[in-house]
């Protein structure tokens, strides 16, 4: 691995018609794209042209059947990423999967298989699932409480890491001519914990990245604990410098407490970028793509989403922070709701200002390509973030626009690659190989 | 679908170095092939050149760690088949997976995803798992008893079939301009059975084959029940015409009792073919590839495998059938052991003859390309079998030889295709689409 200048990391989400539920009305393409593997190939080729680190698939193993919504999670992400990896070189793949509704052996095996097949291009985004619709597809039991789901997720990854390193051909000694292999390269893990009993070894060997890169989302207390312990790429919602720095410090401090080197953590939050020839055009596109239709519509949605009494509401009054702290016991992903309260904890904002700072829970940047590039570099330059996971309102349109107009600006500023260099995603993110650091292949 | 002349169906197994554990000493390639995705791509391209219906991957989710053996099941079969489908056109894929250690929702989703991505080229071989090593990778509980595993497998496939048809875009009505989709195309299945409670709908729509073709192995009583109920392609070991006809009748009669049209069942047993310029050369290769070394070695293995007292054993005396009926309670897959007893029930054979009739539990055919072709056509012509799943002792060598020497003979006799015609595996096997037969997309 060569020592290279710090670079901006960029992933791009390519679920169905794009990130924003209402933006499909303004996109190129047909409604049938969402289940067409060739559509995802074209999006991945586009992302490859933009030299993105990886394409990102969020996921729930359930069909959301709201007639006014749209199916957002369809073809299995790991299966789709496996096919795409066989079709498109270089680029990485973030596949989201549930630690609550998978077994560690099967998941460790499948993901290591895809990592081997892709030549070390897999990132797995482990989520503990929060939706009762998901639980109902996996038995009569309700969703376990959050604390249990996260404890289980943590042990799940402990087991997976043991399995991923349990068969290492690099341990091979001399093999007599009449034998096919050195069976001592594979060792049982004999794990017996609170949630899992797994003998091993895994029947897939150590992969090109040691194991797939582990991404982790969720900013609740349990989410931060899991991120600090296992997360290599943290996908989160960071709406301001102060909030981002506080979040990063929290995760890294906790990692140190757990005895982990925090230099193996990358913070790559979501970002919604809407471009215009002018800022005014970008604001107008935001009103349309969000489905709100106008600035008044955005304000009305804000009032409704935050349970504010509309009578006497002043969109130009400074908002009170306490009003926006989410209930930690609610069913929705808690971490996703923290963005706004974190933002307001550090900045005095009116509702009129706040509605232009986030969309779909993520940081919203609006303006000309130069302005967008400024906003991206701003939080990256001082290390608040290591990069972004672009969540384009419309696919393919907003990916194309970003590649045509923003990427060249980032390249001109010298913060973004002009070609793919590193072979694995782990190397591209400058993350350590988990099993090789001490010359001891089982250390992690 | 056009009505076409009955054709011989041929699949080919491509696990690791080939089917026979000891034949690797005589093969082309390196030991590292077994975990190299490119090796499997080359084998699949080779199988494509031979116009095989499908490549076949058997599987156990466990690493067999015998130092004198070899790892035989490594990269996850469905993941591998998904990548191969993106690289090689036309050919189908048989991926083996366990109904005991998967959840119906995830498995139905993943397999339908691969079927969509491959354009309708997936066959799933559902096994209930019989190995305690497998159980130990999935918890502290021992392997459930066979009857429970098969009952669970049957309900598993009932659930999967409901899920596979639960979201059908063909049901779409008029969609108002401001809506993305017709949510009525997706219906919950609300399954609550003995083993599974699953709400649905699946978040992947009906695929190009309705659902993936279902293969089923296992000839125990429970295995036959499952085959009759759900199997479309039956992978089994049939060593003679009489045994094959008895087996086929049993499965089809049971299907009729269950109200199923038996014309949707194809019998495609395993076949080990060893070619020589002369029959003598083929016999010699059999002795080497089997690891026995000589005919005496084959006889010694026979004596040992069948727990026969070697003192006074006469290899040229007619064997007694009763002696070879396997214990139905043993741990090994019962169906695999039935081949020899079924053979002896219909033919009077000595041990010297019997050792040349099967290898690795499957029918063994030895001789010149013409003799091999004769043996294959023999049981196919009268419908005893619909084709074979070739299990080459060595990969790639015995696949190459078969394609170069036997395929042209089969083509000259007019029983085997000269190009790929049908798009899906279902059409290639002449199997009905499970959801379209009555114009009712949910009928199956």
PDB file of C-alpha atoms in Angstrom, chain B residues 157-166 189 211 230 433-438 440-444:
ATOM      1  CA  UNK B 157     -41.575 -24.725   0.043  1.00  0.00           C
ATOM      2  CA  UNK B 158     -45.298 -24.096   0.578  1.00  0.00           C
ATOM      3  CA  UNK B 159     -44.390 -20.736   2.107  1.00  0.00           C
ATOM      4  CA  UNK B 160     -41.801 -19.964  -0.560  1.00  0.00           C
ATOM      5  CA  UNK B 161     -44.329 -20.614  -3.345  1.00  0.00           C
ATOM      6  CA  UNK B 162     -46.835 -18.266  -1.731  1.00  0.00           C
ATOM      7  CA  UNK B 163     -44.129 -15.611  -1.380  1.00  0.00           C
ATOM      8  CA  UNK B 164     -42.859 -16.025  -4.936  1.00  0.00           C
ATOM      9  CA  UNK B 165     -46.331 -15.219  -6.279  1.00  0.00           C
ATOM     10  CA  UNK B 166     -47.286 -12.592  -3.690  1.00  0.00           C
ATOM     11  CA  UNK B 189     -49.747 -14.277   2.453  1.00  0.00           C
ATOM     12  CA  UNK B 211     -40.483 -19.135  -9.471  1.00  0.00           C
ATOM     13  CA  UNK B 230     -42.646 -30.093  -4.743  1.00  0.00           C
ATOM     14  CA  UNK B 433     -45.073 -22.127 -15.354  1.00  0.00           C
ATOM     15  CA  UNK B 434     -46.466 -22.620 -11.869  1.00  0.00           C
ATOM     16  CA  UNK B 435     -48.426 -19.366 -11.671  1.00  0.00           C
ATOM     17  CA  UNK B 436     -49.864 -19.015 -15.160  1.00  0.00           C
ATOM     18  CA  UNK B 437     -51.501 -22.358 -15.960  1.00  0.00           C
ATOM     19  CA  UNK B 438     -55.104 -21.286 -15.326  1.00  0.00           C
ATOM     20  CA  UNK B 440     -54.783 -17.232 -12.381  1.00  0.00           C
ATOM     21  CA  UNK B 441     -51.413 -15.929 -11.379  1.00  0.00           C
ATOM     22  CA  UNK B 442     -51.725 -17.207  -7.833  1.00  0.00           C
ATOM     23  CA  UNK B 443     -52.700 -20.786  -8.720  1.00  0.00           C
ATOM     24  CA  UNK B 444     -50.090 -23.416  -8.027  1.00  0.00           C
TER      25      UNK B 444
END
